[in-house]
Coordinates of C-alpha atoms in Angstrom, one line a residue:
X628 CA -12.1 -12.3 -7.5
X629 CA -10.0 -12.0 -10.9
X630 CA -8.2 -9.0 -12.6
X631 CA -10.4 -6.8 -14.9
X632 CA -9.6 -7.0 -18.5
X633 CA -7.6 -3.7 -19.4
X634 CA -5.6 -2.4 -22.1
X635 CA -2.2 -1.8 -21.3
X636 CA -0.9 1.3 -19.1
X637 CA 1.5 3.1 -20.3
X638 CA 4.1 5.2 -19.2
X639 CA 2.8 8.0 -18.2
X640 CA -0.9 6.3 -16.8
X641 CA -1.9 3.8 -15.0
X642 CA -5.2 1.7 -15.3
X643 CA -7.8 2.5 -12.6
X644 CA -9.3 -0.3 -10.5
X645 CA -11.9 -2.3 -11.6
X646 CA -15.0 -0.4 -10.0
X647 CA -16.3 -3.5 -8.2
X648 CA -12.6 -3.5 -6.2
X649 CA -13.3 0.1 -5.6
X650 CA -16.7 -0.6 -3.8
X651 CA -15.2 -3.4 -2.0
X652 CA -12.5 -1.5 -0.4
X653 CA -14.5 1.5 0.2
X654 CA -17.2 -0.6 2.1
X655 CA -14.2 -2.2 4.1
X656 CA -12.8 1.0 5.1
X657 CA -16.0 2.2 5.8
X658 CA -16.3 -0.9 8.4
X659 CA -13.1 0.0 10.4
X660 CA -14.1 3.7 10.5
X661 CA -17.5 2.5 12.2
X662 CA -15.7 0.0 14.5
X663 CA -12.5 2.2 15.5
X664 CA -14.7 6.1 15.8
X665 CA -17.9 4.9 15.2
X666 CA -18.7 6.5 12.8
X667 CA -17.1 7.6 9.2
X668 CA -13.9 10.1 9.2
X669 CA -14.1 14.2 8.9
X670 CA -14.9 14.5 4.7
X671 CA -11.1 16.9 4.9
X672 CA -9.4 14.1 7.4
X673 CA -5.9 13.2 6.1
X674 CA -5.4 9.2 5.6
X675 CA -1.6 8.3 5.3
X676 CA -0.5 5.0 3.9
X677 CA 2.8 3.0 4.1
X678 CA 4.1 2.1 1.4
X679 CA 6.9 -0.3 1.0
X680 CA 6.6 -1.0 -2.8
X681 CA 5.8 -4.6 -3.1
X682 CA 2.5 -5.7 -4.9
X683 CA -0.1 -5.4 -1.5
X684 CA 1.1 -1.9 -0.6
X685 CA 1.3 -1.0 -4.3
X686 CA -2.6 -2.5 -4.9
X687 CA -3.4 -0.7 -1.6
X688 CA -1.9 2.9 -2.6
X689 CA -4.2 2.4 -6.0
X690 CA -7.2 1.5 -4.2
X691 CA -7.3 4.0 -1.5
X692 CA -6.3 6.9 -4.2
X693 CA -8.8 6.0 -6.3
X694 CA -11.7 5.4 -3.4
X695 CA -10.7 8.1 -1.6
X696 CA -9.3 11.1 -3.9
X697 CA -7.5 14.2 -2.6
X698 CA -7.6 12.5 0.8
X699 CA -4.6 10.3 0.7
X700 CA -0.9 10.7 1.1
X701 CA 1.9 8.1 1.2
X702 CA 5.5 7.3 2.8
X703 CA 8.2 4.4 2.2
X704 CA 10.3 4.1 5.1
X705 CA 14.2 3.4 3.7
X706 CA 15.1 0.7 6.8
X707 CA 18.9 1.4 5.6
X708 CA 19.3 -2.3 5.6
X709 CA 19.9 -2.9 1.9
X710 CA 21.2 -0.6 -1.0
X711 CA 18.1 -0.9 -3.5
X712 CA 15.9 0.4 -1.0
X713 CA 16.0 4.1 -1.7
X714 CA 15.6 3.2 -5.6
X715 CA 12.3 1.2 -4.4
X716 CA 11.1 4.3 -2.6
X717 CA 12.2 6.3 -5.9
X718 CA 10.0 3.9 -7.9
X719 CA 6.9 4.3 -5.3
X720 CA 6.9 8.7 -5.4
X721 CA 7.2 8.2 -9.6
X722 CA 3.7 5.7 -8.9
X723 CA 2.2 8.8 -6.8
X724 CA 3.0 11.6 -8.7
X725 CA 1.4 9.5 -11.6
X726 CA -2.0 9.2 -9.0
X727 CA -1.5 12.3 -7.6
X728 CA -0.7 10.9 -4.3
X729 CA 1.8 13.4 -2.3
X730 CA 4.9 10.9 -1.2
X731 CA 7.4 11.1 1.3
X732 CA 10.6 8.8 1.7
X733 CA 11.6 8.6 5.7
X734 CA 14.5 7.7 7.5
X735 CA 15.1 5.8 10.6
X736 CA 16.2 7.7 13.5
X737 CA 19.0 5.3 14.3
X738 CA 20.1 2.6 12.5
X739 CA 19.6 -1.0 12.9
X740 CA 21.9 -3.7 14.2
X741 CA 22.4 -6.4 16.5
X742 CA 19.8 -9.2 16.9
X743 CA 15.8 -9.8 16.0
X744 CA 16.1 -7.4 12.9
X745 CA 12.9 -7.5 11.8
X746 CA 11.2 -6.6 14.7
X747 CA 13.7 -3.8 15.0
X748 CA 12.9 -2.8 11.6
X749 CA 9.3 -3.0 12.2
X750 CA 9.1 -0.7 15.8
X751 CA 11.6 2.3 13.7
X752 CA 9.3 1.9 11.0
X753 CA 6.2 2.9 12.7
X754 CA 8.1 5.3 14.6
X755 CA 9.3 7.1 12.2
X756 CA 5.7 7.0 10.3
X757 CA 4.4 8.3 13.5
X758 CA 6.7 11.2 13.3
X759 CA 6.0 11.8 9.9
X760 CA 1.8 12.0 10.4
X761 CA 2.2 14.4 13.2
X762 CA 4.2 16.7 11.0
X763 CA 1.6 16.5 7.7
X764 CA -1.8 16.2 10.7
X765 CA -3.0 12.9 9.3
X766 CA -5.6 11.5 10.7
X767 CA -4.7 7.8 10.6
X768 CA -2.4 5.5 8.9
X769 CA -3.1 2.4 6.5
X770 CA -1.2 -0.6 6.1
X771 CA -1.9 -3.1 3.5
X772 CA -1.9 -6.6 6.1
X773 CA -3.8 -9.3 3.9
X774 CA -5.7 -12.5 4.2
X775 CA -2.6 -14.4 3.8
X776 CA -0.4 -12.5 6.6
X777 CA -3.1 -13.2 8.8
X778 CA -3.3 -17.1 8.1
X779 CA 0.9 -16.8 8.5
X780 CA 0.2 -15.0 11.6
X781 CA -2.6 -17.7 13.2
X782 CA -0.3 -20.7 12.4
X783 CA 2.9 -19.0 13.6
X784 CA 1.2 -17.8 17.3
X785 CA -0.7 -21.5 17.6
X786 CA 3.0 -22.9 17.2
X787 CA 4.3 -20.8 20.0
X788 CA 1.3 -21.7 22.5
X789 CA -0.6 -18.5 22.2
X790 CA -3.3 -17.8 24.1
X791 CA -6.7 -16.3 23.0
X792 CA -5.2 -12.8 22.8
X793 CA -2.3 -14.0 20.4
X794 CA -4.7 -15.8 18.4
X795 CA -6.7 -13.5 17.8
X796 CA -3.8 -12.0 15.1
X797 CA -3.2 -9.0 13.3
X798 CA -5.9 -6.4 14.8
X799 CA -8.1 -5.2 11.9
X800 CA -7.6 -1.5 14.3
X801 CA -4.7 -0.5 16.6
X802 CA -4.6 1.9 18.6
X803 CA -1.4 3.5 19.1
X804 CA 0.5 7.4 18.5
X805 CA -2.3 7.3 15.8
X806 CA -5.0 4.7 14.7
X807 CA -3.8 2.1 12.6
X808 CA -6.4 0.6 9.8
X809 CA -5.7 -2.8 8.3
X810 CA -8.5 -2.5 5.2
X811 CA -6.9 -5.6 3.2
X812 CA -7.1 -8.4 6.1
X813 CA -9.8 -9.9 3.7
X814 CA -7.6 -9.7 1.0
X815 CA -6.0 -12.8 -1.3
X816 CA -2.4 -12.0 -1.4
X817 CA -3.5 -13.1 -5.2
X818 CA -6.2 -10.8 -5.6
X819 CA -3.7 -7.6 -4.6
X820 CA -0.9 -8.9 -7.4
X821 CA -3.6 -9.3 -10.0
X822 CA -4.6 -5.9 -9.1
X823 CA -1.3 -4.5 -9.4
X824 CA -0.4 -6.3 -12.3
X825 CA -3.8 -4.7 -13.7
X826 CA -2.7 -1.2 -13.0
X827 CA 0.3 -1.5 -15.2
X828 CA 2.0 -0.3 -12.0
X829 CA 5.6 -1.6 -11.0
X830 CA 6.6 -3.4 -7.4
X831 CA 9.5 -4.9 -5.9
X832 CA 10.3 -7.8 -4.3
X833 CA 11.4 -7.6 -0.7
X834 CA 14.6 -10.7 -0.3
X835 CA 14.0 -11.2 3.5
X836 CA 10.3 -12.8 2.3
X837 CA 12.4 -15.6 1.1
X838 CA 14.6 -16.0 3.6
X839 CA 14.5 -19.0 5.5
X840 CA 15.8 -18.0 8.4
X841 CA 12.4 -15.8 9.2
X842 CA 9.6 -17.9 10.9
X843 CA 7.1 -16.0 9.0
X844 CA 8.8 -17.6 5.2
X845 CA 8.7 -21.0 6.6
X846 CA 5.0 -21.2 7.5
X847 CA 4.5 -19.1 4.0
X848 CA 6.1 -22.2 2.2
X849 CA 4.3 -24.3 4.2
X850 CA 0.7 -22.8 3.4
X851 CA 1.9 -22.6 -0.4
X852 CA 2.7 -26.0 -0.7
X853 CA -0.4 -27.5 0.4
X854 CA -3.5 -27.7 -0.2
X855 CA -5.3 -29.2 3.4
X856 CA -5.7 -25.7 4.5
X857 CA -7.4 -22.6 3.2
X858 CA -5.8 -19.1 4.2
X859 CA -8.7 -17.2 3.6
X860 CA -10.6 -19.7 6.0
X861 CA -7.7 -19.0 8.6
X862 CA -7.9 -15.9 8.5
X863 CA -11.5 -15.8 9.5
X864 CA -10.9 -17.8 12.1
X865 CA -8.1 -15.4 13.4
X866 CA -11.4 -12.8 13.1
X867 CA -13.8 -14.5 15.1
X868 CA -10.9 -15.4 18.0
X869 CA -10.4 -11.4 18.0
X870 CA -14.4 -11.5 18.6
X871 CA -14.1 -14.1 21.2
X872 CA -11.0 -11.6 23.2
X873 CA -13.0 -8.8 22.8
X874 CA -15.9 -9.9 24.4
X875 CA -13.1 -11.7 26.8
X876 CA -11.7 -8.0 27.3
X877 CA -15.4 -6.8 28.2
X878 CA -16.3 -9.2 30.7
X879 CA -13.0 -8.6 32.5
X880 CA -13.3 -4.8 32.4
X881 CA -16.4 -5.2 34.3
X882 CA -15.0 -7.8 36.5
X883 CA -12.2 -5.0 36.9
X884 CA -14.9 -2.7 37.9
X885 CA -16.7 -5.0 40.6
X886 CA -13.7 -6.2 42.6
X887 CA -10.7 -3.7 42.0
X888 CA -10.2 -2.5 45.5
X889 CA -7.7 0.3 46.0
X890 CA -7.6 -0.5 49.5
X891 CA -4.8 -3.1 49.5
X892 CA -4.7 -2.8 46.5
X893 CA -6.5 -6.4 46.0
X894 CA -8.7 -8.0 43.5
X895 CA -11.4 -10.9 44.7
X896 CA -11.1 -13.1 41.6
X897 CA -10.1 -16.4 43.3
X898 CA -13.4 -18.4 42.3
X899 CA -13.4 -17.2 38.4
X900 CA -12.5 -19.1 35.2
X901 CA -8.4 -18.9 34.9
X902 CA -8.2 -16.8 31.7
X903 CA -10.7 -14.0 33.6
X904 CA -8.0 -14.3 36.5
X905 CA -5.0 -14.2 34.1
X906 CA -6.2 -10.8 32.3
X907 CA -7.0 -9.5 35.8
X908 CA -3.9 -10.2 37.4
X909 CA -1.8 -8.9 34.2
X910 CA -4.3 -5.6 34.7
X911 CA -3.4 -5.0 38.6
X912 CA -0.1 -5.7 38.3
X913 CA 0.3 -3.0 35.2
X914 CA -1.6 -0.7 37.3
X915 CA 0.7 -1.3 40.3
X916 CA 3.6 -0.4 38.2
X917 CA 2.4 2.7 36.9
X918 CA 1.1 4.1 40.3
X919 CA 4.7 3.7 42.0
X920 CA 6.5 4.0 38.7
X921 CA 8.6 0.5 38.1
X922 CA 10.1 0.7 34.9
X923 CA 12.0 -2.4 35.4
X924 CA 11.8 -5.7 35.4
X925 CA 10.1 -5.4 31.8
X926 CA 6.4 -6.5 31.6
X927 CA 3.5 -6.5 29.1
X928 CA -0.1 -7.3 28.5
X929 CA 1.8 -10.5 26.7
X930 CA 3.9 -11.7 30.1
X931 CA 3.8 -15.0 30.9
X932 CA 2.6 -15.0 34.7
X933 CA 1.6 -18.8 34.5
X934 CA 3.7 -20.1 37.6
X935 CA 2.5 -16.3 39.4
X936 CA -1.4 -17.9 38.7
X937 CA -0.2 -21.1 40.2
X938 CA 1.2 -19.8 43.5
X939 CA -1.6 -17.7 43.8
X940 CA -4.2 -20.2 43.6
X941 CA -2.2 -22.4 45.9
X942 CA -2.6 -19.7 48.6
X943 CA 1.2 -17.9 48.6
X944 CA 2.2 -15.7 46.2
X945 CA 4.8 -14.0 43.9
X946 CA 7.0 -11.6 42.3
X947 CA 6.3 -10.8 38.8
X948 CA 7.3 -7.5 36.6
X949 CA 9.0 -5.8 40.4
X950 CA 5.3 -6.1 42.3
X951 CA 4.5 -8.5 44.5
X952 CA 1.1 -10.7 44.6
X953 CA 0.1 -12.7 47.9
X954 CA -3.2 -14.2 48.4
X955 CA -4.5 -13.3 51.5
X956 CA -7.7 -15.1 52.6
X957 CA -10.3 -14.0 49.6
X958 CA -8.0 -11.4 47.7
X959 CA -5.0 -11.0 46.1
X960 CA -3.0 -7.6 47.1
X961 CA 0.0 -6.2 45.2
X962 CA 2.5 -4.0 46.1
X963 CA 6.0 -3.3 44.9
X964 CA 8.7 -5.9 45.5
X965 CA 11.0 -5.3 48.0
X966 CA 14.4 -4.4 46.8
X967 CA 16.6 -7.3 46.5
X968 CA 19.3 -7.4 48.7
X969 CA 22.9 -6.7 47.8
X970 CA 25.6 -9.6 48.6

């Protein structure tokens, strides 16, 4: 793709997208309403957008106003972490009045400290977006992910050992307080600052995307200093893997279906493939803690419950996330743990 040739914006206007970017976003919209509702979105549905005010939320704020008109609203979340952030939300509500794009600048509900900042920064943020939709009743929120996050993402996860579900990346839809659409994921990171740049439209640069302290700049330099691998051909990849877990996810919901006992409660999985057993066993043990309530230990659909797997198949069993799997002739049951003992 390259930037249409445009005169200059001025002041007070900015240049519309080139109309070939418009059809292109519209269609991939279009797609993630047919795969998250099946279908397209109410003609009067509201469509928030977060924008933080560097180029790809910038190109995505002038794509989505201009494809989808008198339908969009934005917010910039002001993190509290640095002093020029409320002039970068300023500069993003002076780019939507310009659109005609209502803006709101949001607040966290507590501040930020301690360790792991950014993903901190990143649970307040959609927390406090959340908070924000359910007061203006918008339907669902778009964030501007690209091509190039998701190649960052894919080489970041396959460093860590992920498994299919990690690999699969940044979800194209996310389900969550509201539906989350990721339009740009086959985006350039190129393409969206060439559209920006088009627009006449200002953007900042966010520090912490250079800092090397953040795993996420380090694989960045890395892909930008070579030329062996192709983002965009990453990024795909990271879209058919999310294909692969999906159809994963299928086959175990039906599995789920089959040999879920609630008597027991037990599961007769011991003669399938591991990762079927591994999703299954995650599964029963989340259900076990939500039927008697066990908050604590912490668990998630991410857990690693390798060494619970290995006991299993070796006939014992295990504590993991406060329940307890034994294998007992056929099935696995799970209960709650016992309480440990006091000494």
């Amino acid at each position: 793709m390259s930037p249409p040739a445009v005169p200059p914006a001025s002041a007070n206007k900015l240049n519309p997208p080139d109309p070939e970017w418009l059809e292109r976003f519209a269609a991939d919209f279009d797609g993630l309403c047919v795969s998250a509702f099946g279908g397209a979105l109410a003609d009067d549905a509201r469509i928030a957008l977060a924008v933080s005010g560097g180029a790809d939320s910038m190109a995505m704020l002038l794509l989505a106003a201009a494809a989808l008109p008198g339908r969009v609203v934005a917010a910039t979340v002001d993190h509290g972490l640095r002093p020029e952030a409320a002039q970068e939300a300023a500069m993003v509500a002076r780019v939507c009045a310009l659109i005609g794009v209502p803006h709101a600048t949001l607040s966290l509900a507590a501040p930020i400290s301690g360790s792991n900042i950014q993903s901190q920064a990143r649970a307040a943020r959609y927390d406090a977006l959340f908070a924000w939709m359910q007061q203006i009743d918008a339907a669902v929120l778009l964030t501007a992910h690209h091509a190039d996050d998701q190649a960052e993402t894919l080489l970041m996860r396959l460093n860590r050992a992920a498994g299919v579900a990690g690999l699969s990346g940044i979800r194209p839809v996310r389900f969550d307080s509201f539906p989350v659409l990721r339009p740009l994921l086959g985006w350039r990171r190129e393409w969206l600052r060439m559209l920006t740049a088009a627009s006449g439209a200002p953007w900042t640069e966010d520090p912490s995307n250079a800092d090397p302290d953040h795993d996420r700049t380090r694989f960045r330099a890395l892909l930008a200093g070579q030329k062996l691998l192709d983002p965009a051909a990453l990024a795909q990849s990271a879209a058919h893997i999310a294909e692969t877990n999906a159809a994963l996810d299928a086959v175990v919901a039906q599995f789920w279906a089959d040999r879920w006992s609630e008597t027991g409660p037990q599961l007769r999985i011991g003669d399938l493939p591991r990762e079927v057993q591994r999703r299954l066993v995650r599964r029963a043990i989340a259900e076990t803690r939500d039927r008697h309530g066990i908050a604590t230990p912490p668990f998630s659909s991410a857990s690693n419950i390798e060494s619970l797997l290995d006991a299993l198949e070796r006939g014992s069993g295990a504590t993991q996330g406060g329940v307890m799997a034994v294998a007992e002739s056929e099935f696995w049951t799970f209960r709650p743990a016992p309480p440990r003992r006091s000494h």
